[in-house]
Structure formats: structure tokens, C-alpha cells
């Protein structure tokens, strides 16, 4: 393991989990959601972040940070929401449904 290669004195212990399977979702555990970040306030945002988070570094997109649903929407002046939603929905990506929306960025990472 990487831990033992970079630090041979590190003690690595694997703790097996009971009643867990790889296909399980967090919301089925009954545990309360704890925000891992101020802008990641829901399981939905956490699920979408790997894809939408890639756009966050772009200077021409807003990912809805400081809005009611961060990482659940993207925006830019040049995006035509209805056309983009129609295009993406026509691809029939399993588990994905896109809806056009409008919002005004309020964080200091504004679309420019």
C-alpha cells in the first residue's frame, strides 16, 4: 500500500463495515447529513460535484455557489438553458434529467 511505501512505520488497519454493500446510498443509512463543505449542503450536491465541480475552475461558468442549490446547477450568460436541457435529455444518460433554470450569481466568482 502507498502508506507503507511512503512511511514504512505507519500502522494501517482496515476496519470492516457491517451491513454495507458498495451499491448502498448514504440516504438509506438514516444518518444525518453533515456538510463536508459550506457549499455542499446536500447529498444531491455531493453526487453532482464530480461532474459540475470540473466547471468550477472555468472563469465563464457559475456553479451556483452561495445560492440555494450549489453544485446542482450551472450558469453562464451564453448558455441557452432550454436548448442545453433538450440536448442533454435527448442523450438519455441513465439517472440524469436536466431542467432549464435561471439564477443570478452572488458569490465573488461571478460569470464574466
CSV table of N, CA and C in Angstrom, one decimal:
chain,number,residue,atom,x,y,z
A,1,UNK,N,0.8,-1.2,0.0
A,1,UNK,CA,0.0,0.0,0.0
A,1,UNK,C,0.9,1.2,0.0
A,2,UNK,N,0.3,2.3,-0.5
A,2,UNK,CA,1.1,3.6,-0.6
A,2,UNK,C,1.5,4.1,0.8
A,3,UNK,N,0.7,3.9,1.8
A,3,UNK,CA,1.1,4.4,3.1
A,3,UNK,C,2.4,3.7,3.6
A,4,UNK,N,2.5,2.4,3.4
A,4,UNK,CA,3.7,1.7,3.9
A,4,UNK,C,4.9,2.0,3.0
A,5,UNK,N,4.7,2.4,1.8
A,5,UNK,CA,5.8,2.7,0.9
A,5,UNK,C,6.4,4.1,1.3
A,6,UNK,N,5.5,5.1,1.5
A,6,UNK,CA,6.0,6.4,1.8
A,6,UNK,C,6.3,6.6,3.3
A,7,UNK,N,5.8,5.8,4.2
A,7,UNK,CA,6.1,5.9,5.6
A,7,UNK,C,6.1,4.5,6.1
A,8,UNK,N,7.2,3.8,6.1
A,8,UNK,CA,7.2,2.4,6.5
A,8,UNK,C,6.8,2.1,7.9
A,9,UNK,N,6.8,3.1,8.8
A,9,UNK,CA,6.5,3.0,10.2
A,9,UNK,C,5.0,3.2,10.4
A,10,UNK,N,4.2,3.6,9.4
A,10,UNK,CA,2.8,3.8,9.6
A,10,UNK,C,2.1,2.5,9.8
A,11,UNK,N,1.1,2.6,10.8
A,11,UNK,CA,0.3,1.4,11.0
A,11,UNK,C,-1.0,1.6,10.3
A,12,UNK,N,-1.3,0.6,9.4
A,12,UNK,CA,-2.5,0.7,8.6
A,12,UNK,C,-3.4,-0.4,9.1
A,13,UNK,N,-4.6,-0.1,9.5
A,13,UNK,CA,-5.6,-1.0,10.0
A,13,UNK,C,-6.9,-0.9,9.1
A,14,UNK,N,-7.4,-1.9,8.6
A,14,UNK,CA,-8.6,-1.9,7.8
A,14,UNK,C,-9.7,-2.4,8.7
A,15,UNK,N,-10.7,-1.5,8.9
A,15,UNK,CA,-11.9,-1.9,9.7
A,15,UNK,C,-13.0,-2.3,8.9
A,16,UNK,N,-13.4,-3.5,8.9
A,16,UNK,CA,-14.5,-4.0,8.1
A,16,UNK,C,-15.9,-3.4,8.6
A,17,UNK,N,-16.7,-3.0,7.6
A,17,UNK,CA,-18.0,-2.5,7.9
A,17,UNK,C,-19.1,-3.6,7.9
A,18,UNK,N,-20.0,-3.5,8.8
A,18,UNK,CA,-21.1,-4.4,8.8
A,18,UNK,C,-22.3,-3.9,8.1
A,19,UNK,N,-23.0,-4.8,7.4
A,19,UNK,CA,-24.3,-4.4,6.8
A,19,UNK,C,-24.1,-3.3,5.7
A,20,UNK,N,-23.0,-3.3,5.0
A,20,UNK,CA,-22.7,-2.3,4.0
A,20,UNK,C,-22.4,-3.0,2.7
A,21,UNK,N,-22.9,-2.5,1.6
A,21,UNK,CA,-22.5,-3.0,0.3
A,21,UNK,C,-22.2,-1.8,-0.6
A,22,UNK,N,-21.3,-2.0,-1.6
A,22,UNK,CA,-20.9,-0.9,-2.4
A,22,UNK,C,-22.0,-0.2,-3.1
A,23,UNK,N,-23.1,-0.8,-3.4
A,23,UNK,CA,-24.2,-0.1,-4.0
A,23,UNK,C,-25.1,0.7,-3.1
A,24,UNK,N,-24.8,0.7,-1.8
A,24,UNK,CA,-25.6,1.4,-0.8
A,24,UNK,C,-25.5,2.9,-1.0
A,25,UNK,N,-26.5,3.7,-0.7
A,25,UNK,CA,-26.5,5.1,-0.8
A,25,UNK,C,-26.6,5.7,0.6
A,26,UNK,N,-25.9,6.8,0.8
A,26,UNK,CA,-25.9,7.4,2.2
A,26,UNK,C,-27.3,7.7,2.8
A,27,UNK,N,-28.2,8.1,1.9
A,27,UNK,CA,-29.5,8.5,2.5
A,27,UNK,C,-30.3,7.3,3.0
A,28,UNK,N,-29.9,6.1,2.6
A,28,UNK,CA,-30.5,4.9,3.1
A,28,UNK,C,-30.0,4.4,4.5
A,29,UNK,N,-29.0,5.1,5.0
A,29,UNK,CA,-28.4,4.8,6.3
A,29,UNK,C,-29.3,5.3,7.5
A,30,UNK,N,-30.0,6.4,7.2
A,30,UNK,CA,-30.8,7.1,8.3
A,30,UNK,C,-29.9,8.0,9.1
A,31,UNK,N,-28.6,8.1,8.7
A,31,UNK,CA,-27.7,9.0,9.5
A,31,UNK,C,-28.0,10.5,9.0
A,32,UNK,N,-27.8,11.5,9.8
A,32,UNK,CA,-27.9,12.9,9.4
A,32,UNK,C,-26.8,13.3,8.5
A,33,UNK,N,-27.1,14.1,7.5
A,33,UNK,CA,-26.1,14.7,6.6
A,33,UNK,C,-25.3,15.7,7.3
A,34,UNK,N,-24.0,15.6,7.2
A,34,UNK,CA,-23.1,16.6,7.8
A,34,UNK,C,-22.4,17.3,6.6
A,35,UNK,N,-22.5,18.6,6.4
A,35,UNK,CA,-21.9,19.3,5.3
A,35,UNK,C,-20.4,19.1,5.3
A,36,UNK,N,-19.8,18.5,4.2
A,36,UNK,CA,-18.4,18.4,4.2
A,36,UNK,C,-17.7,19.7,3.8
A,37,UNK,N,-18.5,20.6,3.3
A,37,UNK,CA,-18.0,21.9,2.9
A,37,UNK,C,-19.2,22.9,3.0
A,38,UNK,N,-19.0,24.2,3.2
A,38,UNK,CA,-20.1,25.2,3.3
A,38,UNK,C,-21.0,25.2,2.1
A,39,UNK,N,-20.5,24.9,0.9
A,39,UNK,CA,-21.3,25.0,-0.3
A,39,UNK,C,-21.9,23.6,-0.7
A,40,UNK,N,-21.5,22.5,0.0
A,40,UNK,CA,-22.0,21.2,-0.3
A,40,UNK,C,-23.0,20.8,0.8
A,41,UNK,N,-24.2,21.3,0.6
A,41,UNK,CA,-25.2,21.2,1.7
A,41,UNK,C,-26.2,20.0,1.5
A,42,UNK,N,-26.0,19.1,0.6
A,42,UNK,CA,-26.9,18.1,0.3
A,42,UNK,C,-26.2,16.9,-0.3
A,43,UNK,N,-26.9,15.7,-0.2
A,43,UNK,CA,-26.4,14.5,-0.8
A,43,UNK,C,-26.4,14.7,-2.4
A,44,UNK,N,-27.5,15.4,-2.8
A,44,UNK,CA,-27.6,15.7,-4.3
A,44,UNK,C,-26.4,16.4,-4.8
A,45,UNK,N,-26.0,17.5,-4.0
A,45,UNK,CA,-24.8,18.3,-4.4
A,45,UNK,C,-23.5,17.4,-4.4
A,46,UNK,N,-23.4,16.5,-3.4
A,46,UNK,CA,-22.2,15.7,-3.4
A,46,UNK,C,-22.2,14.7,-4.5
A,47,UNK,N,-23.3,14.2,-5.0
A,47,UNK,CA,-23.4,13.3,-6.1
A,47,UNK,C,-23.0,14.0,-7.4
A,48,UNK,N,-23.5,15.3,-7.5
A,48,UNK,CA,-23.2,16.0,-8.8
A,48,UNK,C,-21.9,16.7,-8.8
A,49,UNK,N,-21.2,16.9,-7.7
A,49,UNK,CA,-20.0,17.6,-7.6
A,49,UNK,C,-18.9,17.1,-8.6
A,50,UNK,N,-18.6,15.8,-8.7
A,50,UNK,CA,-17.5,15.4,-9.5
A,50,UNK,C,-17.7,15.9,-11.0
A,51,UNK,N,-18.9,16.0,-11.5
A,51,UNK,CA,-19.1,16.4,-12.8
A,51,UNK,C,-19.1,18.0,-12.9
A,52,UNK,N,-20.0,18.6,-12.1
A,52,UNK,CA,-20.1,20.0,-12.1
A,52,UNK,C,-18.9,20.7,-11.5
A,53,UNK,N,-18.2,20.1,-10.6
A,53,UNK,CA,-17.1,20.7,-10.0
A,53,UNK,C,-15.9,21.0,-11.0
A,54,UNK,N,-15.9,20.1,-12.1
A,54,UNK,CA,-14.9,20.4,-13.1
A,54,UNK,C,-15.1,21.7,-13.7
A,55,UNK,N,-16.3,22.2,-13.8
A,55,UNK,CA,-16.6,23.5,-14.4
A,55,UNK,C,-16.3,24.7,-13.5
A,56,UNK,N,-16.2,24.4,-12.2
A,56,UNK,CA,-16.0,25.5,-11.2
A,56,UNK,C,-14.7,26.3,-11.5
A,57,UNK,N,-13.7,25.7,-12.0
A,57,UNK,CA,-12.5,26.4,-12.2
A,57,UNK,C,-12.5,27.3,-13.5
A,58,UNK,N,-13.5,27.1,-14.3
A,58,UNK,CA,-13.6,27.9,-15.5
A,58,UNK,C,-14.1,29.3,-15.1
A,59,UNK,N,-13.6,30.3,-15.8
A,59,UNK,CA,-13.9,31.7,-15.5
A,59,UNK,C,-15.3,32.1,-16.1
A,60,UNK,N,-15.8,31.3,-17.0
A,60,UNK,CA,-17.0,31.7,-17.7
A,60,UNK,C,-18.3,31.0,-17.2
A,61,UNK,N,-18.2,30.2,-16.1
A,61,UNK,CA,-19.3,29.5,-15.6
A,61,UNK,C,-19.5,29.9,-14.1
A,62,UNK,N,-20.8,29.7,-13.7
A,62,UNK,CA,-21.1,29.8,-12.3
A,62,UNK,C,-21.7,28.4,-11.9
A,63,UNK,N,-21.3,27.8,-10.8
A,63,UNK,CA,-21.8,26.5,-10.4
A,63,UNK,C,-22.9,26.7,-9.3
A,64,UNK,N,-23.3,28.0,-9.1
A,64,UNK,CA,-24.4,28.2,-8.2
A,64,UNK,C,-23.9,28.4,-6.7
A,65,UNK,N,-22.6,28.6,-6.5
A,65,UNK,CA,-22.1,28.7,-5.2
A,65,UNK,C,-22.7,29.9,-4.5
A,66,UNK,N,-23.0,29.8,-3.2
A,66,UNK,CA,-23.7,30.8,-2.5
A,66,UNK,C,-25.2,31.0,-2.9
A,67,UNK,N,-25.7,30.1,-3.6
A,67,UNK,CA,-27.1,30.1,-4.0
A,67,UNK,C,-27.8,29.0,-3.2
A,68,UNK,N,-29.1,28.8,-3.4
A,68,UNK,CA,-29.8,27.8,-2.6
A,68,UNK,C,-29.5,26.3,-3.0
A,69,UNK,N,-29.0,26.1,-4.2
A,69,UNK,CA,-28.6,24.8,-4.6
A,69,UNK,C,-27.3,24.7,-5.3
A,70,UNK,N,-26.2,25.0,-4.6
A,70,UNK,CA,-24.9,25.0,-5.2
A,70,UNK,C,-24.5,23.6,-5.7
A,71,UNK,N,-23.8,23.6,-6.8
A,71,UNK,CA,-23.3,22.3,-7.5
A,71,UNK,C,-24.5,21.5,-8.1
A,72,UNK,N,-25.7,22.1,-8.1
A,72,UNK,CA,-26.8,21.4,-8.7
A,72,UNK,C,-27.3,22.1,-10.0
A,73,UNK,N,-26.6,23.2,-10.3
A,73,UNK,CA,-26.9,24.0,-11.5
A,73,UNK,C,-25.6,24.7,-12.0
A,74,UNK,N,-25.6,25.0,-13.3
A,74,UNK,CA,-24.5,25.8,-13.9
A,74,UNK,C,-25.2,26.9,-14.6
A,75,UNK,N,-24.4,28.0,-14.8
A,75,UNK,CA,-24.9,29.1,-15.5
A,75,UNK,C,-23.8,29.9,-16.2
A,76,UNK,N,-24.2,30.6,-17.2
A,76,UNK,CA,-23.3,31.5,-17.9
A,76,UNK,C,-24.2,32.3,-18.8
A,77,UNK,N,-23.8,33.5,-19.1
A,77,UNK,CA,-24.6,34.4,-20.0
A,77,UNK,C,-24.9,33.8,-21.3
A,78,UNK,N,-24.0,33.0,-21.9
A,78,UNK,CA,-24.2,32.5,-23.2
A,78,UNK,C,-24.9,31.1,-23.3
A,79,UNK,N,-25.2,30.5,-22.1
A,79,UNK,CA,-25.9,29.2,-22.2
A,79,UNK,C,-27.4,29.5,-22.5
A,80,UNK,N,-27.9,28.7,-23.4
A,80,UNK,CA,-29.3,28.7,-23.7
A,80,UNK,C,-29.9,27.5,-23.0
A,81,UNK,N,-30.5,27.8,-21.9
A,81,UNK,CA,-30.9,26.7,-21.0
A,81,UNK,C,-31.8,25.7,-21.6
A,82,UNK,N,-32.9,26.1,-22.3
A,82,UNK,CA,-33.8,25.2,-22.9
A,82,UNK,C,-33.1,24.3,-23.9
A,83,UNK,N,-32.3,24.9,-24.8
A,83,UNK,CA,-31.6,24.1,-25.8
A,83,UNK,C,-30.6,23.1,-25.2
A,84,UNK,N,-29.9,23.6,-24.1
A,84,UNK,CA,-28.9,22.7,-23.5
A,84,UNK,C,-29.6,21.5,-22.8
A,85,UNK,N,-30.7,21.8,-22.1
A,85,UNK,CA,-31.5,20.8,-21.4
A,85,UNK,C,-32.1,19.8,-22.4
A,86,UNK,N,-32.6,20.3,-23.5
A,86,UNK,CA,-33.1,19.4,-24.6
A,86,UNK,C,-32.1,18.5,-25.2
A,87,UNK,N,-30.9,19.1,-25.4
A,87,UNK,CA,-29.8,18.3,-26.0
A,87,UNK,C,-29.3,17.2,-25.0
A,88,UNK,N,-29.1,17.6,-23.8
A,88,UNK,CA,-28.6,16.6,-22.8
A,88,UNK,C,-29.7,15.5,-22.5
A,89,UNK,N,-31.0,15.9,-22.4
A,89,UNK,CA,-32.0,14.9,-22.1
A,89,UNK,C,-32.2,14.0,-23.3
A,90,UNK,N,-32.0,14.4,-24.5
A,90,UNK,CA,-32.1,13.6,-25.7
A,90,UNK,C,-31.0,12.5,-25.7
A,91,UNK,N,-29.9,12.7,-25.0
A,91,UNK,CA,-28.9,11.7,-24.9
A,91,UNK,C,-29.3,10.5,-24.0
A,92,UNK,N,-30.3,10.7,-23.3
A,92,UNK,CA,-30.8,9.7,-22.4
A,92,UNK,C,-29.8,9.0,-21.5
A,93,UNK,N,-29.0,9.9,-20.8
A,93,UNK,CA,-28.0,9.5,-19.9
A,93,UNK,C,-28.7,8.8,-18.6
A,94,UNK,N,-28.4,7.6,-18.3
A,94,UNK,CA,-29.1,6.9,-17.2
A,94,UNK,C,-29.0,7.7,-15.9
A,95,UNK,N,-30.1,8.0,-15.2
A,95,UNK,CA,-30.1,8.7,-14.0
A,95,UNK,C,-30.0,10.2,-14.0
A,96,UNK,N,-29.9,10.7,-15.3
A,96,UNK,CA,-29.8,12.2,-15.4
A,96,UNK,C,-31.0,12.8,-16.1
A,97,UNK,N,-31.5,13.9,-15.5
A,97,UNK,CA,-32.6,14.7,-16.1
A,97,UNK,C,-32.2,16.1,-15.9
A,98,UNK,N,-32.2,16.9,-17.0
A,98,UNK,CA,-31.7,18.3,-16.9
A,98,UNK,C,-32.9,19.2,-17.1
A,99,UNK,N,-33.0,20.3,-16.3
A,99,UNK,CA,-34.1,21.3,-16.4
A,99,UNK,C,-33.4,22.6,-16.6
A,100,UNK,N,-34.0,23.4,-17.5
A,100,UNK,CA,-33.5,24.8,-17.7
A,100,UNK,C,-34.0,25.6,-16.5
A,101,UNK,N,-33.1,26.5,-16.1
A,101,UNK,CA,-33.4,27.4,-14.9
A,101,UNK,C,-32.7,28.7,-15.1
A,102,UNK,N,-32.9,29.7,-14.3
A,102,UNK,CA,-32.2,31.0,-14.3
A,102,UNK,C,-31.8,31.3,-12.9
A,103,UNK,N,-30.6,31.9,-12.7
A,103,UNK,CA,-30.2,32.4,-11.4
A,103,UNK,C,-29.2,33.5,-11.6
A,104,UNK,N,-29.1,34.4,-10.6
A,104,UNK,CA,-28.1,35.5,-10.7
A,104,UNK,C,-27.0,35.1,-9.7
A,105,UNK,N,-25.8,34.9,-10.2
A,105,UNK,CA,-24.6,34.6,-9.3
A,105,UNK,C,-24.5,35.7,-8.3
A,106,UNK,N,-24.2,35.3,-7.0
A,106,UNK,CA,-24.0,36.3,-6.0
A,106,UNK,C,-22.6,36.2,-5.3
A,107,UNK,N,-21.9,35.1,-5.6
A,107,UNK,CA,-20.5,35.0,-5.0
A,107,UNK,C,-19.5,35.8,-5.7
A,108,UNK,N,-18.3,35.9,-5.2
A,108,UNK,CA,-17.3,36.7,-5.9
A,108,UNK,C,-16.7,36.0,-7.1
A,109,UNK,N,-17.1,34.8,-7.3
A,109,UNK,CA,-16.7,34.1,-8.6
A,109,UNK,C,-17.8,34.2,-9.6
A,110,UNK,N,-18.0,35.4,-10.1
A,110,UNK,CA,-19.1,35.7,-11.0
A,110,UNK,C,-18.7,35.2,-12.4
A,111,UNK,N,-19.8,35.0,-13.2
A,111,UNK,CA,-19.5,34.7,-14.6
A,111,UNK,C,-19.1,36.0,-15.3
A,112,UNK,N,-18.0,35.9,-16.0
A,112,UNK,CA,-17.5,37.1,-16.7
A,112,UNK,C,-17.1,36.7,-18.1
